[in-house]
Coordinates of C-alpha atoms in Angstrom, one line a residue:
Chain U
M16 CA 69.8 -34.1 -74.3
S17 CA 66.2 -34.1 -75.1
S18 CA 63.5 -32.9 -72.9
A19 CA 60.8 -35.0 -74.6
G20 CA 58.3 -36.4 -72.2
R21 CA 58.9 -33.8 -69.5
R22 CA 56.8 -30.9 -68.7
P23 CA 58.4 -27.6 -69.3
V24 CA 59.9 -26.0 -66.2
T25 CA 57.9 -22.9 -66.7
D26 CA 54.7 -24.8 -66.4
L27 CA 55.8 -26.2 -63.1
A28 CA 56.8 -22.8 -61.9
L29 CA 53.5 -21.2 -62.9
S30 CA 51.4 -23.9 -61.3
G31 CA 53.5 -23.6 -58.2
A32 CA 53.6 -27.3 -58.0
H33 CA 57.0 -27.7 -56.3
F34 CA 57.3 -24.5 -54.5
G35 CA 55.6 -23.5 -51.3
S36 CA 54.5 -19.9 -50.9
K37 CA 57.3 -19.4 -48.3
V38 CA 59.9 -20.2 -50.9
I39 CA 58.4 -17.8 -53.4
E40 CA 58.3 -15.1 -50.7
E41 CA 62.0 -15.7 -49.9
R42 CA 62.8 -15.4 -53.5
G43 CA 61.0 -12.2 -53.8
A44 CA 62.9 -10.8 -50.9
V45 CA 66.2 -11.8 -52.4
L46 CA 65.2 -10.2 -55.7
R47 CA 64.1 -7.0 -54.1
R48 CA 67.4 -6.8 -52.2
L49 CA 69.3 -7.4 -55.4
R50 CA 67.3 -4.7 -57.2
R51 CA 68.0 -2.3 -54.3
T52 CA 71.8 -2.8 -54.3
D53 CA 71.7 -2.7 -58.1
S54 CA 70.1 0.8 -58.2
L55 CA 72.2 1.9 -55.2
F56 CA 75.4 1.0 -57.0
R57 CA 74.3 2.7 -60.1
V58 CA 73.5 5.9 -58.3
A59 CA 76.8 5.7 -56.4
T60 CA 78.8 5.5 -59.6
R61 CA 76.8 8.3 -61.2
T62 CA 77.4 10.5 -58.2
A63 CA 81.2 9.8 -58.4
A64 CA 81.2 10.7 -62.0
Y65 CA 79.5 14.0 -61.2
T66 CA 82.0 14.5 -58.4
V67 CA 84.8 14.8 -61.0
L68 CA 82.9 17.6 -62.7
L69 CA 82.2 19.1 -59.3
I70 CA 85.9 19.2 -58.5
L71 CA 86.8 21.1 -61.6
S72 CA 84.0 23.6 -61.3
G73 CA 84.9 23.9 -57.6
V74 CA 88.5 24.7 -58.5
I75 CA 87.4 27.4 -60.9
L76 CA 84.8 28.9 -58.6
A77 CA 87.1 28.9 -55.5
L78 CA 89.9 30.6 -57.4
M79 CA 87.4 33.2 -58.8
I80 CA 86.1 34.0 -55.4
G81 CA 89.6 34.2 -54.0
A82 CA 90.9 36.3 -56.8
W83 CA 87.9 38.8 -56.8
P84 CA 89.2 41.3 -54.1
A85 CA 92.5 41.7 -56.0
L86 CA 90.9 41.9 -59.5
S87 CA 88.2 44.4 -58.4
T88 CA 90.6 46.8 -56.7
L89 CA 93.5 46.5 -59.1
G90 CA 91.4 46.1 -62.2
I91 CA 93.2 45.9 -65.5
D92 CA 96.4 47.1 -63.9
F93 CA 96.9 43.6 -62.6
F94 CA 97.4 42.3 -66.1
I95 CA 99.4 45.1 -67.7
T96 CA 101.9 46.3 -65.0
Q97 CA 104.9 44.6 -63.6
D98 CA 105.1 46.3 -60.1
W99 CA 105.0 43.8 -57.3
N100 CA 105.0 45.8 -54.1
P101 CA 103.4 44.4 -51.0
V102 CA 104.0 47.7 -49.1
T103 CA 102.0 49.9 -51.5
E104 CA 99.7 47.0 -52.4
K105 CA 100.4 47.4 -56.1
F106 CA 100.5 44.0 -57.8
G107 CA 101.0 43.3 -61.5
A108 CA 101.2 39.9 -63.1
L109 CA 103.3 40.8 -66.1
A110 CA 106.7 39.6 -64.7
P111 CA 105.5 36.1 -63.6
V112 CA 103.5 35.6 -66.8
Y113 CA 106.5 36.6 -68.8
G114 CA 108.7 34.2 -66.8
T115 CA 106.2 31.4 -67.2
I116 CA 106.0 31.8 -70.9
L117 CA 109.7 32.3 -71.5
T118 CA 110.9 29.3 -69.4
S119 CA 108.3 27.1 -71.1
L120 CA 109.4 28.3 -74.6
I121 CA 113.0 27.5 -73.7
A122 CA 112.0 24.1 -72.5
M123 CA 109.9 23.3 -75.6
A124 CA 112.6 24.6 -78.0
I125 CA 114.9 21.9 -76.6
A126 CA 112.5 19.1 -75.6
V127 CA 110.5 19.0 -78.8
P128 CA 113.3 18.2 -81.3
V129 CA 115.1 15.9 -78.8
G130 CA 111.9 14.1 -77.8
I131 CA 110.9 13.5 -81.5
L132 CA 114.4 12.3 -82.3
I133 CA 114.3 9.8 -79.4
A134 CA 110.9 8.6 -80.6
L135 CA 112.5 8.2 -84.1
F136 CA 115.2 6.1 -82.5
L137 CA 112.8 4.0 -80.6
T138 CA 110.5 3.3 -83.5
E139 CA 112.9 3.0 -86.4
L140 CA 116.5 2.4 -85.3
C141 CA 116.5 0.7 -82.0
P142 CA 116.9 -3.1 -82.0
M143 CA 113.7 -4.8 -80.8
W144 CA 115.0 -6.2 -77.5
L145 CA 116.3 -2.7 -76.4
R146 CA 113.1 -0.9 -77.2
R147 CA 111.2 -1.7 -74.0
P148 CA 114.1 -1.0 -71.6
I149 CA 115.0 2.3 -73.2
G150 CA 111.3 3.3 -73.4
I151 CA 110.9 2.5 -69.7
A152 CA 114.1 4.4 -68.7
I153 CA 112.9 7.5 -70.5
E154 CA 109.5 7.2 -68.9
L155 CA 111.2 6.9 -65.5
L156 CA 112.4 10.5 -66.0
A157 CA 108.7 11.4 -65.9
G158 CA 108.3 9.5 -62.6
I159 CA 111.0 11.4 -60.7
P160 CA 109.2 13.9 -58.4
S161 CA 109.7 17.5 -59.4
I162 CA 111.2 18.4 -56.1
I163 CA 114.1 16.1 -57.0
Y164 CA 114.7 18.1 -60.2
G165 CA 114.6 21.2 -58.0
I166 CA 117.2 20.1 -55.5
W167 CA 119.4 18.6 -58.2
G168 CA 119.0 21.8 -60.3
L169 CA 120.0 24.0 -57.4
F170 CA 123.0 22.1 -56.1
V171 CA 124.4 20.4 -59.2
F172 CA 123.0 21.8 -62.4
A173 CA 123.1 25.6 -61.7
P174 CA 126.7 25.7 -60.4
F175 CA 127.7 23.6 -63.5
L176 CA 126.0 26.0 -65.9
Q177 CA 127.5 28.9 -64.0
Q178 CA 131.0 27.7 -64.7
T179 CA 130.5 26.3 -68.2
L180 CA 127.6 27.1 -70.5
Q181 CA 126.8 30.6 -69.2
P182 CA 130.3 32.1 -69.5
F183 CA 130.5 30.5 -72.9
L184 CA 127.2 32.0 -74.1
I185 CA 128.2 35.4 -72.8
A186 CA 131.6 35.3 -74.6
L187 CA 130.0 33.9 -77.7
F188 CA 127.2 36.4 -78.1
G189 CA 128.8 39.4 -76.4
P190 CA 130.2 41.0 -79.6
I191 CA 126.9 40.5 -81.6
P192 CA 124.7 43.6 -81.2
L193 CA 121.2 42.2 -80.7
L194 CA 122.0 38.9 -79.1
S195 CA 124.4 40.4 -76.6
S196 CA 121.5 41.8 -74.5
L197 CA 119.8 38.5 -74.6
F198 CA 122.8 36.8 -73.1
A199 CA 124.0 39.7 -71.0
G200 CA 125.0 39.9 -67.4
P201 CA 127.1 37.9 -64.9
P202 CA 126.5 34.1 -64.9
Y203 CA 124.4 33.7 -61.8
G204 CA 123.9 30.0 -62.4
I205 CA 120.2 30.2 -61.4
G206 CA 117.9 32.1 -63.7
M207 CA 115.5 31.8 -66.6
L208 CA 117.7 29.7 -68.8
T209 CA 118.5 27.2 -66.0
A210 CA 114.8 26.9 -65.2
G211 CA 114.0 26.4 -68.9
L212 CA 116.7 23.7 -69.2
V213 CA 115.4 21.8 -66.1
L214 CA 111.9 22.0 -67.5
A215 CA 113.2 20.6 -70.8
I216 CA 114.4 17.5 -69.1
M217 CA 111.1 17.2 -67.2
V218 CA 108.8 17.4 -70.3
L219 CA 111.1 15.3 -72.5
P220 CA 109.5 12.0 -71.5
F221 CA 105.9 13.2 -72.2
I222 CA 106.8 14.3 -75.7
T223 CA 108.8 11.1 -76.3
S224 CA 106.2 8.7 -75.2
V225 CA 103.3 10.3 -77.0
S226 CA 105.3 10.7 -80.2
R227 CA 106.5 7.1 -80.0
D228 CA 102.9 5.9 -79.6
V229 CA 101.6 7.8 -82.6
F230 CA 104.7 6.8 -84.7
D231 CA 104.0 3.2 -83.8
A232 CA 100.4 3.7 -85.0
V233 CA 101.4 4.7 -88.5
P234 CA 100.4 1.8 -90.9
P235 CA 103.5 -0.3 -91.8
V236 CA 102.3 -0.4 -95.4
L237 CA 103.0 3.3 -95.8
K238 CA 106.5 3.0 -94.4
E239 CA 107.2 -0.2 -96.4
A240 CA 106.0 1.5 -99.6
A241 CA 108.4 4.4 -99.0
Y242 CA 111.3 2.1 -98.2
G243 CA 110.5 0.1 -101.3
M244 CA 110.9 3.2 -103.4
G245 CA 114.4 3.6 -102.1
C246 CA 113.8 6.2 -99.4
T247 CA 116.3 6.6 -96.7
T248 CA 115.3 6.1 -93.0
W249 CA 115.2 9.9 -92.5
E250 CA 113.2 10.4 -95.7
V251 CA 110.6 7.8 -94.6
F252 CA 110.5 9.5 -91.2
S253 CA 110.3 13.1 -92.3
K254 CA 108.1 12.6 -95.4
V255 CA 105.8 9.8 -94.4
V256 CA 105.7 9.1 -90.6
L257 CA 105.8 12.7 -89.4
P258 CA 103.1 14.1 -91.7
Y259 CA 100.8 11.2 -90.9
A260 CA 101.4 11.5 -87.1
R261 CA 101.5 15.3 -87.1
V262 CA 98.3 15.9 -85.1
G263 CA 99.3 13.4 -82.5
V264 CA 102.8 14.9 -82.1
I265 CA 101.3 18.4 -81.7
G266 CA 99.0 16.9 -79.0
G267 CA 102.0 15.4 -77.2
V268 CA 103.8 18.7 -77.4
M269 CA 100.9 20.6 -76.0
L270 CA 100.6 18.1 -73.2
G271 CA 104.3 18.7 -72.4
L272 CA 103.7 22.5 -72.6
G273 CA 100.9 22.2 -70.1
R274 CA 103.2 20.5 -67.7
A275 CA 106.0 23.1 -68.3
L276 CA 103.6 26.0 -67.7
G277 CA 102.3 24.6 -64.4
E278 CA 105.5 23.1 -63.0
T279 CA 106.2 24.5 -59.6
M280 CA 108.9 23.0 -57.4
A281 CA 111.7 22.5 -59.9
V282 CA 111.3 26.0 -61.1
T283 CA 111.1 27.6 -57.7
F284 CA 114.5 26.2 -56.8
V285 CA 116.4 27.5 -59.8
I286 CA 114.5 30.6 -61.1
G287 CA 116.0 33.1 -58.6
N288 CA 112.7 34.8 -57.7
A289 CA 113.2 38.3 -59.0
H290 CA 110.0 40.2 -59.8
K291 CA 111.3 41.9 -62.9
I292 CA 111.4 41.4 -66.6
S293 CA 115.0 41.3 -67.9
A294 CA 116.1 41.3 -71.5
S295 CA 118.7 38.7 -70.6
I296 CA 117.6 35.1 -70.3
L297 CA 120.5 34.5 -68.0
A298 CA 119.0 36.8 -65.4
P299 CA 116.9 35.6 -62.5
G300 CA 113.2 36.0 -62.9
T301 CA 110.1 34.4 -61.6
T302 CA 107.1 32.4 -62.8
I303 CA 103.5 32.3 -61.7
S304 CA 103.8 29.0 -59.8
A305 CA 107.2 30.0 -58.2
T306 CA 105.7 33.3 -57.0
I307 CA 102.8 31.5 -55.4
A308 CA 104.9 28.8 -53.8
N309 CA 107.4 31.4 -52.4
E310 CA 105.1 34.1 -51.1
F311 CA 101.7 32.6 -50.3
T312 CA 102.3 31.5 -46.7
E313 CA 104.1 34.8 -46.0
A314 CA 101.5 37.0 -47.7
V315 CA 99.9 39.5 -45.3
G316 CA 96.8 41.5 -46.2
D317 CA 93.8 40.5 -48.2
I318 CA 94.9 42.1 -51.5
Y319 CA 98.3 40.4 -51.4
T320 CA 96.8 36.9 -50.8
S321 CA 94.1 37.6 -53.3
S322 CA 96.6 38.7 -55.9
L323 CA 98.5 35.4 -55.5
I324 CA 95.2 33.5 -56.0
A325 CA 94.5 35.6 -59.0
L326 CA 97.9 34.5 -60.4
G327 CA 96.8 30.9 -59.8
L328 CA 93.5 31.6 -61.7
L329 CA 95.5 33.0 -64.6
L330 CA 97.8 30.0 -64.6
F331 CA 94.8 27.6 -64.5
V332 CA 93.1 29.4 -67.4
I333 CA 96.3 29.3 -69.5
T334 CA 97.0 25.6 -68.8
F335 CA 93.3 24.8 -69.3
V336 CA 93.4 26.2 -72.8
V337 CA 96.7 24.5 -73.7
L338 CA 95.5 21.1 -72.3
A339 CA 92.2 21.4 -74.0
I340 CA 93.9 21.9 -77.4
A341 CA 96.2 18.9 -76.6
R342 CA 93.3 16.6 -75.8
Y343 CA 91.4 17.8 -78.9
M344 CA 94.4 17.0 -81.1
L345 CA 95.0 13.6 -79.5
L346 CA 91.3 12.8 -79.9
R347 CA 91.5 13.6 -83.6
I348 CA 94.4 11.2 -84.2
E349 CA 92.7 8.5 -82.1
R350 CA 89.6 8.8 -84.3
R351 CA 91.6 8.5 -87.4
I352 CA 93.6 5.5 -86.3
G353 CA 90.7 3.8 -84.4
Chain B
M5 CA 122.8 12.3 -109.9
I6 CA 125.6 10.8 -107.9
S7 CA 125.9 14.0 -105.8
L8 CA 122.2 14.0 -105.1
Y9 CA 122.4 10.5 -103.9
A10 CA 125.4 11.3 -101.7
G11 CA 123.6 14.3 -100.3
R12 CA 120.6 12.1 -99.3
K13 CA 122.8 9.6 -97.7
R14 CA 124.8 12.2 -95.9
R15 CA 121.6 13.8 -94.5
N16 CA 120.3 10.4 -93.5
G17 CA 123.5 9.6 -91.7
L18 CA 123.5 12.9 -89.9
M19 CA 119.9 12.5 -88.7
I20 CA 120.5 9.0 -87.5
V21 CA 123.6 10.1 -85.6
L22 CA 121.4 12.9 -84.1
A23 CA 118.7 10.4 -83.1
Y24 CA 121.3 8.3 -81.3
A25 CA 122.7 11.4 -79.7
A26 CA 119.3 12.5 -78.5
T27 CA 118.6 9.1 -76.9
A28 CA 122.0 9.2 -75.2
F29 CA 121.2 12.8 -74.0
G30 CA 117.8 11.7 -72.5
L31 CA 119.3 8.6 -70.8
G32 CA 122.3 10.7 -69.7
W33 CA 120.1 12.9 -67.5
L34 CA 118.5 9.9 -65.9
V35 CA 121.9 8.4 -65.0
L36 CA 123.2 11.8 -63.9
I37 CA 120.3 12.7 -61.6
L38 CA 119.9 9.2 -60.1
G39 CA 123.7 8.9 -59.7
Q40 CA 124.0 12.3 -57.9
L41 CA 121.0 11.4 -55.8
L42 CA 122.6 8.1 -54.7
W43 CA 126.0 9.8 -54.1
E44 CA 124.6 12.6 -52.0
G45 CA 121.8 10.7 -50.3
L46 CA 123.6 7.5 -49.4
S47 CA 126.2 9.3 -47.4
G48 CA 123.6 10.7 -45.0
L49 CA 121.5 7.5 -44.9
S50 CA 121.5 5.9 -41.5
L51 CA 119.1 4.4 -39.0
Q52 CA 119.0 7.7 -37.3
V53 CA 117.2 9.2 -40.3
F54 CA 114.2 6.9 -39.6
T55 CA 114.2 7.1 -35.8
E56 CA 114.8 10.8 -34.9
M57 CA 112.9 14.0 -35.4
T58 CA 114.0 16.8 -37.7
P59 CA 116.8 18.7 -36.0
P60 CA 117.2 22.4 -35.3
P61 CA 120.0 23.9 -37.4
G62 CA 123.3 22.6 -36.3
G63 CA 121.8 19.7 -34.3
S64 CA 121.7 16.1 -35.3
G65 CA 118.4 14.4 -36.1
G66 CA 116.5 12.4 -38.7
L67 CA 113.3 12.6 -40.8
L68 CA 110.9 10.5 -38.6
N69 CA 108.1 13.1 -38.3
P70 CA 108.0 14.0 -42.0
I71 CA 108.1 10.4 -43.0
V72 CA 105.2 9.6 -40.7
G73 CA 103.4 12.7 -41.8
S74 CA 103.8 11.8 -45.5
L75 CA 102.6 8.2 -44.8
I76 CA 99.5 9.5 -42.9
M77 CA 98.5 12.0 -45.5
T78 CA 99.2 9.7 -48.4
T79 CA 97.1 6.9 -46.8
L80 CA 94.2 9.2 -46.1
A81 CA 94.3 10.7 -49.6
V82 CA 94.2 7.2 -51.1
L83 CA 91.3 6.2 -48.8
I84 CA 89.3 9.3 -49.9
G85 CA 90.3 9.5 -53.6
T86 CA 90.3 5.8 -54.6
P87 CA 86.6 5.0 -54.0
I88 CA 85.5 8.1 -55.9
G89 CA 87.9 7.4 -58.7
I90 CA 86.9 3.7 -59.1
L91 CA 83.2 4.5 -58.9
A92 CA 83.5 7.3 -61.5
G93 CA 85.5 5.1 -63.8
T94 CA 83.0 2.3 -63.3
Y95 CA 80.1 4.6 -64.4
M96 CA 82.0 5.6 -67.5
A97 CA 82.9 2.1 -68.6
E98 CA 79.9 0.1 -67.4
Y99 CA 76.8 2.3 -67.3
G100 CA 77.3 5.4 -69.4
R101 CA 79.7 4.1 -72.0
Y102 CA 77.8 5.8 -74.8
E103 CA 76.4 8.8 -72.9
K104 CA 77.3 12.4 -73.3
L105 CA 78.1 12.7 -69.6
T106 CA 80.9 10.1 -70.0
S107 CA 82.7 12.0 -72.7
V108 CA 82.4 15.2 -70.8
V109 CA 83.7 13.6 -67.6
R110 CA 86.6 12.0 -69.6
F111 CA 87.6 15.4 -71.0
I112 CA 87.4 17.2 -67.6
N113 CA 89.2 14.3 -66.0
D114 CA 92.1 14.6 -68.5
I115 CA 92.3 18.3 -67.7
L116 CA 92.4 17.5 -64.0
L117 CA 95.1 14.9 -64.6
S118 CA 97.6 17.4 -65.8
A119 CA 96.3 20.5 -64.0
P120 CA 99.1 22.4 -62.2
S121 CA 99.2 20.9 -58.7
I122 CA 99.8 24.3 -57.1
V123 CA 96.4 25.3 -58.3
I124 CA 94.9 22.3 -56.5
G125 CA 96.7 23.5 -53.4
L126 CA 95.1 27.0 -53.7
F127 CA 91.7 25.4 -54.2
V128 CA 91.9 23.3 -51.0
Y129 CA 93.3 26.4 -49.2
E130 CA 90.2 28.3 -50.2
I131 CA 87.7 25.7 -49.3
L132 CA 89.3 24.1 -46.2
V133 CA 92.0 26.1 -44.7
V134 CA 90.1 29.4 -44.8
S135 CA 86.9 27.9 -43.4
M136 CA 88.7 25.9 -40.7
G137 CA 90.9 28.8 -39.8
N138 CA 94.2 26.9 -39.8
F139 CA 96.5 24.7 -41.8
S140 CA 96.0 21.1 -41.2
G141 CA 97.1 17.6 -42.2
F142 CA 93.5 16.9 -43.2
A143 CA 93.6 19.7 -45.8
G144 CA 96.9 18.3 -47.1
A145 CA 95.3 14.8 -47.5
V146 CA 92.3 16.3 -49.3
A147 CA 94.6 18.2 -51.7
L148 CA 96.4 14.9 -52.4
A149 CA 93.1 13.1 -52.8
V150 CA 92.1 15.6 -55.6
I151 CA 95.2 14.5 -57.4
V152 CA 94.5 10.8 -56.8
V153 CA 91.0 10.9 -58.3
P154 CA 91.8 11.6 -62.0
V155 CA 94.6 9.0 -62.1
V156 CA 92.3 6.3 -60.7
V157 CA 89.4 7.3 -62.9
R158 CA 91.5 7.1 -66.0
T159 CA 93.0 3.7 -65.3
T160 CA 89.8 2.2 -64.0
E161 CA 87.9 3.2 -67.1
D162 CA 90.6 2.0 -69.4
M163 CA 90.9 -1.4 -67.6
L164 CA 87.2 -2.0 -67.5
L165 CA 86.9 -1.3 -71.2
L166 CA 89.4 -4.1 -71.8
V167 CA 87.2 -6.7 -70.0
P168 CA 85.5 -8.7 -72.8
N169 CA 81.8 -8.1 -73.2
T170 CA 81.2 -11.8 -73.5
L171 CA 82.0 -12.1 -69.8
R172 CA 79.3 -9.5 -69.0
E173 CA 76.8 -11.1 -71.3
A174 CA 77.4 -14.6 -69.9
S175 CA 76.8 -13.5 -66.3
A176 CA 73.8 -11.4 -67.3
A177 CA 72.4 -14.6 -69.0
L178 CA 72.7 -16.3 -65.6
G179 CA 70.4 -13.7 -64.2
L180 CA 73.0 -11.6 -62.3
P181 CA 72.0 -8.0 -61.8
R182 CA 74.2 -5.3 -63.4
A183 CA 75.8 -4.2 -60.1
H184 CA 76.8 -7.8 -59.3
I185 CA 78.2 -8.3 -62.8
V186 CA 80.5 -5.3 -62.2
L187 CA 81.4 -6.2 -58.6
T188 CA 82.0 -9.9 -59.0
I189 CA 83.0 -10.3 -62.7
A190 CA 84.3 -7.1 -64.2
Y191 CA 86.3 -5.9 -61.1
R192 CA 87.8 -9.3 -60.8
A193 CA 88.9 -9.4 -64.4
A194 CA 90.3 -5.9 -64.2
R195 CA 91.8 -6.2 -60.7
A196 CA 95.5 -6.0 -61.7
G197 CA 94.9 -3.0 -63.9
I198 CA 92.9 -1.1 -61.2
L199 CA 95.6 -1.9 -58.7
T200 CA 98.2 -0.5 -61.1
G201 CA 96.2 2.7 -61.2
I202 CA 96.2 3.0 -57.4
L203 CA 99.9 2.4 -57.2
L204 CA 100.6 5.0 -59.9
A205 CA 98.4 7.4 -58.0
I206 CA 100.4 6.8 -54.8
A207 CA 103.7 7.2 -56.7
R208 CA 102.4 10.5 -58.0
I209 CA 101.3 12.0 -54.7
S210 CA 104.3 10.8 -52.6
G211 CA 106.5 13.3 -54.4
E212 CA 104.0 16.2 -54.6
T213 CA 105.1 19.3 -52.8
A214 CA 103.2 22.2 -54.2
P215 CA 99.7 21.3 -53.0
L216 CA 101.0 20.7 -49.5
L217 CA 102.8 24.0 -49.0
F218 CA 99.7 25.9 -48.0
T219 CA 97.4 23.1 -46.9
A220 CA 99.4 20.9 -44.5
L221 CA 102.1 23.5 -44.2
N222 CA 104.9 21.9 -42.2
N223 CA 105.8 21.0 -38.7
Q224 CA 109.1 20.9 -36.9
F225 CA 107.8 18.5 -34.3
W226 CA 106.1 15.2 -33.9
S227 CA 102.4 15.4 -34.7
T228 CA 99.8 12.9 -35.8
N229 CA 97.0 15.4 -35.2
L230 CA 95.1 15.7 -38.5
G231 CA 93.7 19.1 -37.4
A232 CA 97.1 20.7 -37.0
P233 CA 99.9 21.5 -39.4
M234 CA 101.7 18.3 -40.4
A235 CA 105.2 17.7 -41.7
S236 CA 105.7 15.9 -45.0
L237 CA 108.9 14.7 -46.7
P238 CA 108.6 16.9 -49.8
A239 CA 107.9 20.1 -47.7
V240 CA 110.8 19.4 -45.4
I241 CA 113.1 18.8 -48.4
F242 CA 112.0 22.1 -49.8
Q243 CA 112.6 23.9 -46.5
F244 CA 116.0 22.2 -45.8
A245 CA 117.4 22.4 -49.3
L246 CA 116.9 26.2 -49.5
S247 CA 118.3 26.7 -46.0
P248 CA 121.9 27.8 -45.6
Y249 CA 122.8 25.0 -43.2
A250 CA 125.0 22.2 -44.5
D251 CA 123.5 19.5 -42.2
W252 CA 119.9 20.5 -43.2
Q253 CA 120.9 20.3 -46.9
R254 CA 122.4 16.8 -46.3
L255 CA 119.1 15.7 -44.7
A256 CA 117.3 17.1 -47.7
W257 CA 119.4 15.0 -50.1
T258 CA 118.7 11.9 -47.9
G259 CA 114.9 12.7 -48.0
A260 CA 115.1 13.1 -51.7
L261 CA 116.7 9.7 -52.1
I262 CA 114.0 8.1 -50.0
I263 CA 111.2 9.7 -52.0
S264 CA 112.7 8.9 -55.4
F265 CA 113.3 5.3 -54.7
T266 CA 109.9 4.9 -53.2
V267 CA 108.4 6.4 -56.3
L268 CA 110.6 4.5 -58.7
A269 CA 109.9 1.2 -56.9
L270 CA 106.1 1.9 -57.0
S271 CA 106.2 2.6 -60.7
I272 CA 108.3 -0.4 -61.5
I273 CA 105.9 -2.7 -59.5
A274 CA 103.0 -1.0 -61.3
R275 CA 104.7 -1.7 -64.6
I276 CA 105.2 -5.4 -63.8
L277 CA 101.6 -5.7 -62.7
S278 CA 100.3 -4.2 -65.9
A279 CA 102.7 -5.9 -68.2
P280 CA 100.9 -8.1 -70.7
R281 CA 101.3 -11.7 -69.6
K282 CA 103.4 -13.9 -71.8
S283 CA 101.3 -16.1 -74.0
S284 CA 100.1 -19.0 -71.8

C-alpha cells in the first residue's frame, strides 16, 4: 500500500481540516479521563504494595506493644526460667521454647532424609507417566488442614504409638545408660515424640517439592556425563545432583523448619500440654504455639495475657530468622540457575 | 576390583530400595489419613449435619451454624484480601518490576506467606478485639484476610510475569494507557492463573483454626452478626474433638471430613486450571 499522492494524516490533523473544535474538545476530555484513571490505578497498586509492608510491620509492632507489660515486669527471667504459674504471675518461656525446638528437630530428622529420597525417586527412578500423579499426591499432604492432622493424631496415631512404638523404644533403650533417660517413662501416647512425628508428616511435602524442583533444575549434561563414566544412580545423585542442588535443598529444609516451628493445631492436640522440661522425649511437653492456643482465651490478668503475646513475639522472631535464611538460600540457587 | 564393584552395586541397590520405601512411606500417610477420615466421617454424615445447630453434649444436632459461620468469614476474608493482593501483585509485575520496593515487598510477602498463623491471630486480637472490646466474626474475617493477601500477591505477580511483553507493547502502540493495558490485556491473559491463586487462598483459609481461636472465638448458637463471636468449622472441631463426649467427637470427625474434601476439591480444581494446556 502506498500513500503516494495523499497528504500525511498529521498535516490534516494539524490544520484541523476535518475536525470541528467540538470533536477536539471531546477527545481532550476522553484523554484527560484516561490519564486520571491511569494515575489512579497506579497509585492504588502502589498503595496495595505498601499495605503488604504495613501488615508485617503492624504484626511486629502490635506484638511488641502487647508483650511489653510482661517483658518489662518479668525482665530477663522470662527467657531463662521455666516456671509457668498464673497464680504467682511468674512466667518463663523456657519450657515452650524447648518443646518447640525439640519437636521441630524430631520432625526434621525424619522428614529431611525421607523427603530427599522421595525427590530422588521422583526425579531419577519413577517412570515418566507416574511422576505427576505421585508428585500431586505428596503435595496433597501439604493441602490437608493442620486440624485434620491434629484430630487424626489424637484419636488414631497416638493410641497406635502408645501400643507399638513407644513400648518398643522403652524396652530397647531401657538397659542402655544414657539413652534410657531419653526414652524413659510410661508410654502416654501423646507427647513430644508423637508431636514430632506428626510434624514430620506435615513438613515432608514442603521438603519433597522444593528438592524435586531443584533436582530437576540440575543440567542434564552433568548427570549424563556422570552416568557415561559408569556411575551408579546413587553415585550420580550423591556426588553430582546433591552437591549442585545443595543450597536449594537447604532452602527447602529451612522452609519446612519454619512450618514446623510455627505449626499450632496439630501439635496442640498431641503434645500433652505440660509446662515442664523432661529428659524423656516420650513425656508430654508443650510448644510456644500450643501454649498460646490453649491458654490465651482463658488467661486472666494483664501479665498472663501479655506473657502469651511475648511468647508469640518470640515465635515470630525465630520463624522470621529461619524463613529469611530459607528465602536467601532459594534466591541464591535461583540466580545460579536463572 | 570385583569387590569394589560389588560394593558400589550393593550400595546403589540399597539406596534405590530406600527411595522406593520413602515414597511408599509418604504416600502411605496420605492413604491412612484420608482413609481414616472417610471411615470415621462418613458414618456420621447425614442431612441432619447440614440442617441443625451444634448440639449440647448428649443431644443430637448438626453443624449448620459453624458451616455458615465459616462461609461468611471466608467470603468476607476473600473480599477484603483479594483486591489488596491482586493490586499489590500488579504493582510488582507491571509498574515496579525493576524497583527496590518490589524486591522488598516480595521478600516480606514470602515471610508473611509462611508466618505462623497463630501469630496473625494475636496481631488481629491486638488491633481489633482489644479496641472493639469483644471477639467478633469481623475480626476473624480480617485475620483470614491477612492470610489471603500473601497467597494472592505471589500468584498474581508470578502469573503477570508470564504474560508476554509483546502483548503489552502491541497495546501500548495502539495508544492504550498503562492502566488499560493491565486491566484489559494483562489481566485477561493471566485470568486463569490469578483465579488459581484465589482458589488456593480459599483452600488455605478454610482449614485455618489458629487465627480464629481468639478473634472470632466460637459460638454455640446461630449467629450471622459480624460484631459478635461467630462459630466456624475448624474451631468447633477443635472444641468437640478435645471434649470427652462421644457424640461431639463423632461430629468433629464429620466436620473434619467436610473441611478436608472442600480443601482437596479446591486444590484439585486449582491444579486443573493452572495445568499447562496441551499443545494446541
